[in-house]
C-alpha cells in the first residue's frame, strides 16, 4: 500500500508521523472515510463540509483547499492502481510538542490511505445487531466529531469480538438507541422510517444524511428522535448505513428475527442509493 503524507506518496511502511504530533499525543485530529467509484469521489461535498466544520471547532487551520484535498485522494488511489476504493483522509493537529495549546493549530498534517473494496453483493448480505453492554459516550464538545479519539468504538469492538456478520449496537447511558460501532441505524414500522436523532450523541453520518435525502425523494415519511430498544425490536425492517458498506439490511436484533430482511423500503432505498452512485448525485 502507498499512502499520501503531507504532499508525498510513499510506501506505507516508510510513512512517518512525529511523536510530538497532537493527533498522536492527544487524539486531536479528524478523519473521513469515503468511497471512490470509478475514480469519482462520492458525496465529497458532504465529507468536505463535515471535515471543515470539525477543523473549525478544533481550531485546526485548514491549509488545503477542497480541490487540493480531492487531488491528494486521487493521487493516492492512482499510486495504488485503483479506480474503486475505500479511502481514509486524516488531518491531525500537527507537531506542537508536549502540552496542550490555547491558540489553535497552524501546522496540521495530512494523511490519505486507500485500499481496494470487494464488489458489493446485490442484495446486500444481511447482518445481525447485538446490543452492547458498553454505552455510547457523550460527545466531548457540542457535537460528535469523526475524530482520532476512537476509544469508545475500539472498546466496543473488543466486546463484540471478531464476528464479521454482526454489528454492535450502542445505547446511550440512559438507554436510548444510538448507533452501531461503525454505522448509523434505521428501521421501518408501518411504512415510516425512523432513526435516532443527533441529540443522542451519535455521529452525523454522511451516508445517514444521504439516506434521509433519498427517503424524502421517495416520499417515505421519516422521523428522527429518541427511542428505546423495544421499538427497534418491533420494527418491520431494520438496516444500518456507512460510507463503505452503503445500506446493510439487518436480519436479527439480539437474536430476535426482524420481520422482513431487505424488505420493501430497505430495497427501495438501496436501489435509489445505487442509482445515486451511478449518477454521482
mmCIF file of C-alpha atoms in Angstrom:
data_model
loop_
_atom_site.group_PDB
_atom_site.id
_atom_site.type_symbol
_atom_site.label_atom_id
_atom_site.label_comp_id
_atom_site.label_asym_id
_atom_site.label_seq_id
_atom_site.Cartn_x
_atom_site.Cartn_y
_atom_site.Cartn_z
ATOM 1 C CA UNK A 1 0.000 0.000 0.000
ATOM 2 C CA UNK A 2 1.129 3.526 -0.828
ATOM 3 C CA UNK A 3 -0.028 6.463 1.297
ATOM 4 C CA UNK A 4 -0.086 10.226 0.997
ATOM 5 C CA UNK A 5 1.830 12.047 3.728
ATOM 6 C CA UNK A 6 1.984 15.854 3.627
ATOM 7 C CA UNK A 7 2.403 16.127 -0.116
ATOM 8 C CA UNK A 8 4.430 12.965 -0.703
ATOM 9 C CA UNK A 9 3.353 9.498 -1.838
ATOM 10 C CA UNK A 10 5.368 6.722 -0.218
ATOM 11 C CA UNK A 11 5.062 3.041 0.742
ATOM 12 C CA UNK A 12 3.051 2.686 3.966
ATOM 13 C CA UNK A 13 5.977 1.123 5.824
ATOM 14 C CA UNK A 14 8.056 4.244 5.122
ATOM 15 C CA UNK A 15 5.412 6.738 6.289
ATOM 16 C CA UNK A 16 6.222 8.691 9.446
ATOM 17 C CA UNK A 17 4.277 10.802 11.928
ATOM 18 C CA UNK A 18 6.011 12.881 14.590
ATOM 19 C CA UNK A 19 5.771 11.664 18.184
ATOM 20 C CA UNK A 20 5.099 15.343 19.005
ATOM 21 C CA UNK A 21 2.002 15.461 16.766
ATOM 22 C CA UNK A 22 -1.050 16.256 18.869
ATOM 23 C CA UNK A 23 -3.000 13.731 16.830
ATOM 24 C CA UNK A 24 -0.712 11.108 18.376
ATOM 25 C CA UNK A 25 -0.307 12.657 21.818
ATOM 26 C CA UNK A 26 -3.894 13.778 22.494
ATOM 27 C CA UNK A 27 -6.100 12.390 19.714
ATOM 28 C CA UNK A 28 -6.626 15.852 18.238
ATOM 29 C CA UNK A 29 -7.389 15.031 14.649
ATOM 30 C CA UNK A 30 -10.267 14.277 12.303
ATOM 31 C CA UNK A 31 -10.808 11.706 9.602
ATOM 32 C CA UNK A 32 -13.240 10.974 6.820
ATOM 33 C CA UNK A 33 -13.863 7.542 5.340
ATOM 34 C CA UNK A 34 -15.395 7.560 1.898
ATOM 35 C CA UNK A 35 -15.916 5.596 -1.270
ATOM 36 C CA UNK A 36 -14.415 6.294 -4.647
ATOM 37 C CA UNK A 37 -16.340 4.748 -7.538
ATOM 38 C CA UNK A 38 -14.646 4.605 -10.931
ATOM 39 C CA UNK A 39 -12.200 7.290 -9.739
ATOM 40 C CA UNK A 40 -15.023 9.612 -8.652
ATOM 41 C CA UNK A 41 -15.313 10.790 -5.029
ATOM 42 C CA UNK A 42 -18.815 10.015 -3.811
ATOM 43 C CA UNK A 43 -20.573 12.595 -1.604
ATOM 44 C CA UNK A 44 -17.334 14.588 -1.472
ATOM 45 C CA UNK A 45 -19.162 17.875 -0.833
ATOM 46 C CA UNK A 46 -20.710 16.395 2.322
ATOM 47 C CA UNK A 47 -17.458 14.859 3.536
ATOM 48 C CA UNK A 48 -15.565 18.103 2.977
ATOM 49 C CA UNK A 49 -18.263 20.147 4.748
ATOM 50 C CA UNK A 50 -18.159 17.888 7.816
ATOM 51 C CA UNK A 51 -14.359 17.922 7.863
ATOM 52 C CA UNK A 52 -14.296 21.722 7.571
ATOM 53 C CA UNK A 53 -16.804 22.111 10.404
ATOM 54 C CA UNK A 54 -14.714 19.868 12.639
ATOM 55 C CA UNK A 55 -11.476 21.685 11.828
ATOM 56 C CA UNK A 56 -13.092 24.985 12.724
ATOM 57 C CA UNK A 57 -14.364 23.617 16.047
ATOM 58 C CA UNK A 58 -10.954 22.131 16.941
ATOM 59 C CA UNK A 59 -9.175 25.321 15.831
ATOM 60 C CA UNK A 60 -7.075 23.476 13.268
ATOM 61 C CA UNK A 61 -6.182 25.892 10.493
ATOM 62 C CA UNK A 62 -7.147 24.360 7.121
ATOM 63 C CA UNK A 63 -4.153 24.839 4.814
ATOM 64 C CA UNK A 64 -5.526 22.796 1.904
ATOM 65 C CA UNK A 65 -8.370 23.756 -0.388
ATOM 66 C CA UNK A 66 -11.214 21.416 -1.248
ATOM 67 C CA UNK A 67 -9.644 20.821 -4.668
ATOM 68 C CA UNK A 68 -6.225 20.108 -3.147
ATOM 69 C CA UNK A 69 -7.676 17.502 -0.790
ATOM 70 C CA UNK A 70 -9.550 15.852 -3.657
ATOM 71 C CA UNK A 71 -6.332 15.785 -5.668
ATOM 72 C CA UNK A 72 -4.478 14.153 -2.753
ATOM 73 C CA UNK A 73 -7.132 11.421 -2.682
ATOM 74 C CA UNK A 74 -6.870 10.807 -6.424
ATOM 75 C CA UNK A 75 -3.074 10.744 -6.245
ATOM 76 C CA UNK A 76 -3.323 8.089 -3.554
ATOM 77 C CA UNK A 77 -5.733 5.812 -5.403
ATOM 78 C CA UNK A 78 -3.662 6.188 -8.579
ATOM 79 C CA UNK A 79 -0.496 5.252 -6.686
ATOM 80 C CA UNK A 80 -2.260 2.082 -5.555
ATOM 81 C CA UNK A 81 -3.552 1.253 -9.039
ATOM 82 C CA UNK A 82 -7.203 1.605 -8.023
ATOM 83 C CA UNK A 83 -10.348 3.034 -9.551
ATOM 84 C CA UNK A 84 -12.793 1.795 -6.914
ATOM 85 C CA UNK A 85 -11.532 2.248 -3.376
ATOM 86 C CA UNK A 86 -12.097 2.727 0.303
ATOM 87 C CA UNK A 87 -10.366 5.963 1.280
ATOM 88 C CA UNK A 88 -9.471 7.369 4.684
ATOM 89 C CA UNK A 89 -8.342 11.006 4.838
ATOM 90 C CA UNK A 90 -6.897 12.145 8.185
ATOM 91 C CA UNK A 91 -5.946 15.632 9.356
ATOM 92 C CA UNK A 92 -4.039 15.887 12.636
ATOM 93 C CA UNK A 93 -3.245 18.943 14.728
ATOM 94 C CA UNK A 94 0.437 18.701 13.848
ATOM 95 C CA UNK A 95 3.728 18.540 15.798
ATOM 96 C CA UNK A 96 3.144 21.065 18.586
ATOM 97 C CA UNK A 97 5.099 19.255 21.311
ATOM 98 C CA UNK A 98 4.089 18.093 24.779
ATOM 99 C CA UNK A 99 1.396 20.215 26.421
ATOM 100 C CA UNK A 100 -1.978 21.478 25.262
ATOM 101 C CA UNK A 101 -2.204 24.667 23.224
ATOM 102 C CA UNK A 102 -4.667 27.534 23.548
ATOM 103 C CA UNK A 103 -4.165 29.471 20.341
ATOM 104 C CA UNK A 104 -5.156 26.875 17.775
ATOM 105 C CA UNK A 105 -3.117 24.777 15.358
ATOM 106 C CA UNK A 106 -1.440 26.261 12.293
ATOM 107 C CA UNK A 107 0.749 23.321 11.160
ATOM 108 C CA UNK A 108 -1.618 20.383 10.622
ATOM 109 C CA UNK A 109 -0.591 17.135 8.963
ATOM 110 C CA UNK A 110 -2.445 15.337 6.176
ATOM 111 C CA UNK A 111 -2.528 11.585 5.582
ATOM 112 C CA UNK A 112 -4.505 9.662 2.952
ATOM 113 C CA UNK A 113 -4.906 5.876 2.801
ATOM 114 C CA UNK A 114 -6.642 3.881 0.057
ATOM 115 C CA UNK A 115 -7.377 0.209 -0.314
ATOM 116 C CA UNK A 116 -9.465 -1.914 -2.680
ATOM 117 C CA UNK A 117 -13.013 -2.925 -1.835
ATOM 118 C CA UNK A 118 -14.772 -6.091 -2.912
ATOM 119 C CA UNK A 119 -17.799 -5.644 -5.174
ATOM 120 C CA UNK A 120 -20.927 -5.301 -3.056
ATOM 121 C CA UNK A 121 -23.471 -8.095 -3.262
ATOM 122 C CA UNK A 122 -26.976 -7.403 -4.581
ATOM 123 C CA UNK A 123 -28.995 -7.856 -2.481
ATOM 124 C CA UNK A 124 -26.564 -6.924 0.301
ATOM 125 C CA UNK A 125 -25.549 -9.629 2.750
ATOM 126 C CA UNK A 126 -27.620 -9.066 5.920
ATOM 127 C CA UNK A 127 -26.041 -8.635 9.343
ATOM 128 C CA UNK A 128 -27.054 -9.221 12.927
ATOM 129 C CA UNK A 129 -27.274 -6.459 15.527
ATOM 130 C CA UNK A 130 -26.080 -7.140 19.051
ATOM 131 C CA UNK A 131 -26.722 -4.617 21.820
ATOM 132 C CA UNK A 132 -23.503 -3.655 23.601
ATOM 133 C CA UNK A 133 -23.076 -3.541 27.357
ATOM 134 C CA UNK A 134 -20.784 -0.552 26.845
ATOM 135 C CA UNK A 135 -22.775 2.665 26.497
ATOM 136 C CA UNK A 136 -22.160 5.296 23.832
ATOM 137 C CA UNK A 137 -20.163 8.086 25.450
ATOM 138 C CA UNK A 138 -21.489 11.588 25.187
ATOM 139 C CA UNK A 139 -19.747 13.878 22.727
ATOM 140 C CA UNK A 140 -16.773 15.682 24.267
ATOM 141 C CA UNK A 141 -17.852 19.002 22.757
ATOM 142 C CA UNK A 142 -21.171 20.324 21.492
ATOM 143 C CA UNK A 143 -21.300 17.634 18.804
ATOM 144 C CA UNK A 144 -19.709 14.313 17.960
ATOM 145 C CA UNK A 145 -16.757 14.609 15.593
ATOM 146 C CA UNK A 146 -15.291 11.848 13.457
ATOM 147 C CA UNK A 147 -12.136 12.235 15.481
ATOM 148 C CA UNK A 148 -9.000 10.288 16.297
ATOM 149 C CA UNK A 149 -10.393 9.846 19.804
ATOM 150 C CA UNK A 150 -11.879 6.442 18.956
ATOM 151 C CA UNK A 151 -11.538 4.562 22.244
ATOM 152 C CA UNK A 152 -15.286 4.090 22.800
ATOM 153 C CA UNK A 153 -15.574 2.351 19.431
ATOM 154 C CA UNK A 154 -12.395 0.311 19.943
ATOM 155 C CA UNK A 155 -13.600 -0.997 23.313
ATOM 156 C CA UNK A 156 -16.977 -1.836 21.774
ATOM 157 C CA UNK A 157 -15.240 -3.801 19.015
ATOM 158 C CA UNK A 158 -13.341 -5.761 21.658
ATOM 159 C CA UNK A 159 -16.611 -6.501 23.457
ATOM 160 C CA UNK A 160 -18.241 -7.726 20.257
ATOM 161 C CA UNK A 161 -15.278 -9.846 19.184
ATOM 162 C CA UNK A 162 -14.287 -10.982 15.708
ATOM 163 C CA UNK A 163 -17.767 -11.734 14.337
ATOM 164 C CA UNK A 164 -17.811 -10.149 10.872
ATOM 165 C CA UNK A 165 -21.522 -10.882 10.397
ATOM 166 C CA UNK A 166 -22.521 -8.844 13.448
ATOM 167 C CA UNK A 167 -22.583 -5.120 14.217
ATOM 168 C CA UNK A 168 -22.522 -3.838 17.777
ATOM 169 C CA UNK A 169 -25.366 -1.527 18.777
ATOM 170 C CA UNK A 170 -24.711 1.318 21.200
ATOM 171 C CA UNK A 171 -27.345 2.595 23.601
ATOM 172 C CA UNK A 172 -26.934 5.931 25.347
ATOM 173 C CA UNK A 173 -26.102 5.920 29.053
ATOM 174 C CA UNK A 174 -29.823 6.406 29.755
ATOM 175 C CA UNK A 175 -30.921 3.562 27.493
ATOM 176 C CA UNK A 176 -31.908 5.189 24.204
ATOM 177 C CA UNK A 177 -30.930 3.748 20.822
ATOM 178 C CA UNK A 178 -27.804 5.404 19.424
ATOM 179 C CA UNK A 179 -25.752 3.881 16.600
ATOM 180 C CA UNK A 180 -23.557 0.989 15.546
ATOM 181 C CA UNK A 181 -19.828 0.767 16.145
ATOM 182 C CA UNK A 182 -19.174 1.863 12.541
ATOM 183 C CA UNK A 183 -22.675 2.655 11.309
ATOM 184 C CA UNK A 184 -25.856 4.637 11.745
ATOM 185 C CA UNK A 185 -29.157 2.918 12.495
ATOM 186 C CA UNK A 186 -32.532 2.990 10.688
ATOM 187 C CA UNK A 187 -35.728 0.987 10.936
ATOM 188 C CA UNK A 188 -39.166 0.930 9.328
ATOM 189 C CA UNK A 189 -42.531 0.483 11.043
ATOM 190 C CA UNK A 190 -45.824 0.663 9.119
ATOM 191 C CA UNK A 191 -44.152 2.390 6.171
ATOM 192 C CA UNK A 192 -42.489 5.056 8.343
ATOM 193 C CA UNK A 193 -38.703 5.403 8.563
ATOM 194 C CA UNK A 194 -37.129 6.074 11.967
ATOM 195 C CA UNK A 195 -33.572 6.914 13.061
ATOM 196 C CA UNK A 196 -32.043 8.198 16.316
ATOM 197 C CA UNK A 197 -31.638 11.970 16.443
ATOM 198 C CA UNK A 198 -28.285 13.714 16.692
ATOM 199 C CA UNK A 199 -29.050 14.825 20.251
ATOM 200 C CA UNK A 200 -28.396 11.232 21.367
ATOM 201 C CA UNK A 201 -24.711 11.971 20.720
ATOM 202 C CA UNK A 202 -24.368 9.960 17.529
ATOM 203 C CA UNK A 203 -22.165 10.851 14.583
ATOM 204 C CA UNK A 204 -23.806 12.993 11.906
ATOM 205 C CA UNK A 205 -23.051 10.369 9.283
ATOM 206 C CA UNK A 206 -22.654 11.457 5.668
ATOM 207 C CA UNK A 207 -24.405 8.315 4.442
ATOM 208 C CA UNK A 208 -27.098 8.802 7.085
ATOM 209 C CA UNK A 209 -27.838 12.252 5.701
ATOM 210 C CA UNK A 210 -27.847 10.930 2.144
ATOM 211 C CA UNK A 211 -30.352 8.210 3.033
ATOM 212 C CA UNK A 212 -32.613 10.810 4.660
ATOM 213 C CA UNK A 213 -32.474 12.818 1.425
ATOM 214 C CA UNK A 214 -33.305 9.714 -0.613
ATOM 215 C CA UNK A 215 -36.234 8.929 1.684
ATOM 216 C CA UNK A 216 -37.597 12.426 1.092
ATOM 217 C CA UNK A 217 -37.272 11.957 -2.677
ATOM 218 C CA UNK A 218 -39.132 8.650 -2.412
ATOM 219 C CA UNK A 219 -41.847 10.252 -0.241
ATOM 220 C CA UNK A 220 -41.082 7.908 2.654
ATOM 221 C CA UNK A 221 -42.121 9.659 5.899
ATOM 222 C CA UNK A 222 -39.172 9.967 8.270
ATOM 223 C CA UNK A 223 -38.788 10.856 11.942
ATOM 224 C CA UNK A 224 -35.630 11.439 13.994
ATOM 225 C CA UNK A 225 -35.974 11.089 17.750
ATOM 226 C CA UNK A 226 -35.117 9.261 20.964
ATOM 227 C CA UNK A 227 -36.256 5.659 21.004
ATOM 228 C CA UNK A 228 -35.994 2.606 23.242
ATOM 229 C CA UNK A 229 -34.746 -0.817 22.187
ATOM 230 C CA UNK A 230 -38.302 -2.180 22.338
ATOM 231 C CA UNK A 231 -39.271 -0.019 19.369
ATOM 232 C CA UNK A 232 -36.435 -1.448 17.283
ATOM 233 C CA UNK A 233 -37.420 -4.998 18.231
ATOM 234 C CA UNK A 234 -40.956 -4.305 16.945
ATOM 235 C CA UNK A 235 -39.737 -2.960 13.579
ATOM 236 C CA UNK A 236 -40.824 -4.350 10.221
ATOM 237 C CA UNK A 237 -37.406 -3.686 8.651
ATOM 238 C CA UNK A 238 -34.001 -2.666 10.044
ATOM 239 C CA UNK A 239 -30.833 -1.537 8.303
ATOM 240 C CA UNK A 240 -27.547 0.210 9.027
ATOM 241 C CA UNK A 241 -25.553 2.638 6.919
ATOM 242 C CA UNK A 242 -21.980 3.741 6.404
ATOM 243 C CA UNK A 243 -19.931 5.114 3.536
ATOM 244 C CA UNK A 244 -18.145 1.851 2.736
ATOM 245 C CA UNK A 245 -20.938 -0.710 3.107
ATOM 246 C CA UNK A 246 -23.712 1.660 1.981
ATOM 247 C CA UNK A 247 -27.079 0.218 3.156
ATOM 248 C CA UNK A 248 -26.901 -3.081 5.041
ATOM 249 C CA UNK A 249 -30.104 -4.959 5.915
ATOM 250 C CA UNK A 250 -30.389 -6.461 9.392
ATOM 251 C CA UNK A 251 -31.770 -9.994 9.804
ATOM 252 C CA UNK A 252 -31.967 -10.119 13.590
ATOM 253 C CA UNK A 253 -31.555 -7.945 16.668
ATOM 254 C CA UNK A 254 -30.300 -9.564 19.867
ATOM 255 C CA UNK A 255 -31.259 -12.966 18.487
ATOM 256 C CA UNK A 256 -34.797 -11.911 17.533
ATOM 257 C CA UNK A 257 -35.587 -12.191 13.834
ATOM 258 C CA UNK A 258 -36.601 -8.995 12.014
ATOM 259 C CA UNK A 259 -39.997 -9.358 10.329
ATOM 260 C CA UNK A 260 -38.639 -8.601 6.847
ATOM 261 C CA UNK A 261 -34.973 -8.679 5.846
ATOM 262 C CA UNK A 262 -34.267 -6.466 2.816
ATOM 263 C CA UNK A 263 -37.923 -5.539 2.766
ATOM 264 C CA UNK A 264 -39.803 -3.110 0.530
ATOM 265 C CA UNK A 265 -38.443 0.152 1.950
ATOM 266 C CA UNK A 266 -34.891 -1.068 2.516
ATOM 267 C CA UNK A 267 -34.871 -2.320 -1.073
ATOM 268 C CA UNK A 268 -36.254 0.955 -2.482
ATOM 269 C CA UNK A 269 -33.653 2.997 -0.580
ATOM 270 C CA UNK A 270 -30.844 0.644 -1.589
ATOM 271 C CA UNK A 271 -31.790 0.852 -5.265
ATOM 272 C CA UNK A 272 -32.041 4.651 -5.015
ATOM 273 C CA UNK A 273 -28.608 4.706 -3.358
ATOM 274 C CA UNK A 274 -27.094 2.637 -6.144
ATOM 275 C CA UNK A 275 -28.693 4.961 -8.699
ATOM 276 C CA UNK A 276 -27.151 7.984 -6.947
ATOM 277 C CA UNK A 277 -23.745 6.285 -7.159
ATOM 278 C CA UNK A 278 -24.262 5.710 -10.886
ATOM 279 C CA UNK A 279 -25.223 9.343 -11.474
ATOM 280 C CA UNK A 280 -22.748 10.796 -8.999
ATOM 281 C CA UNK A 281 -25.506 12.544 -7.051
#
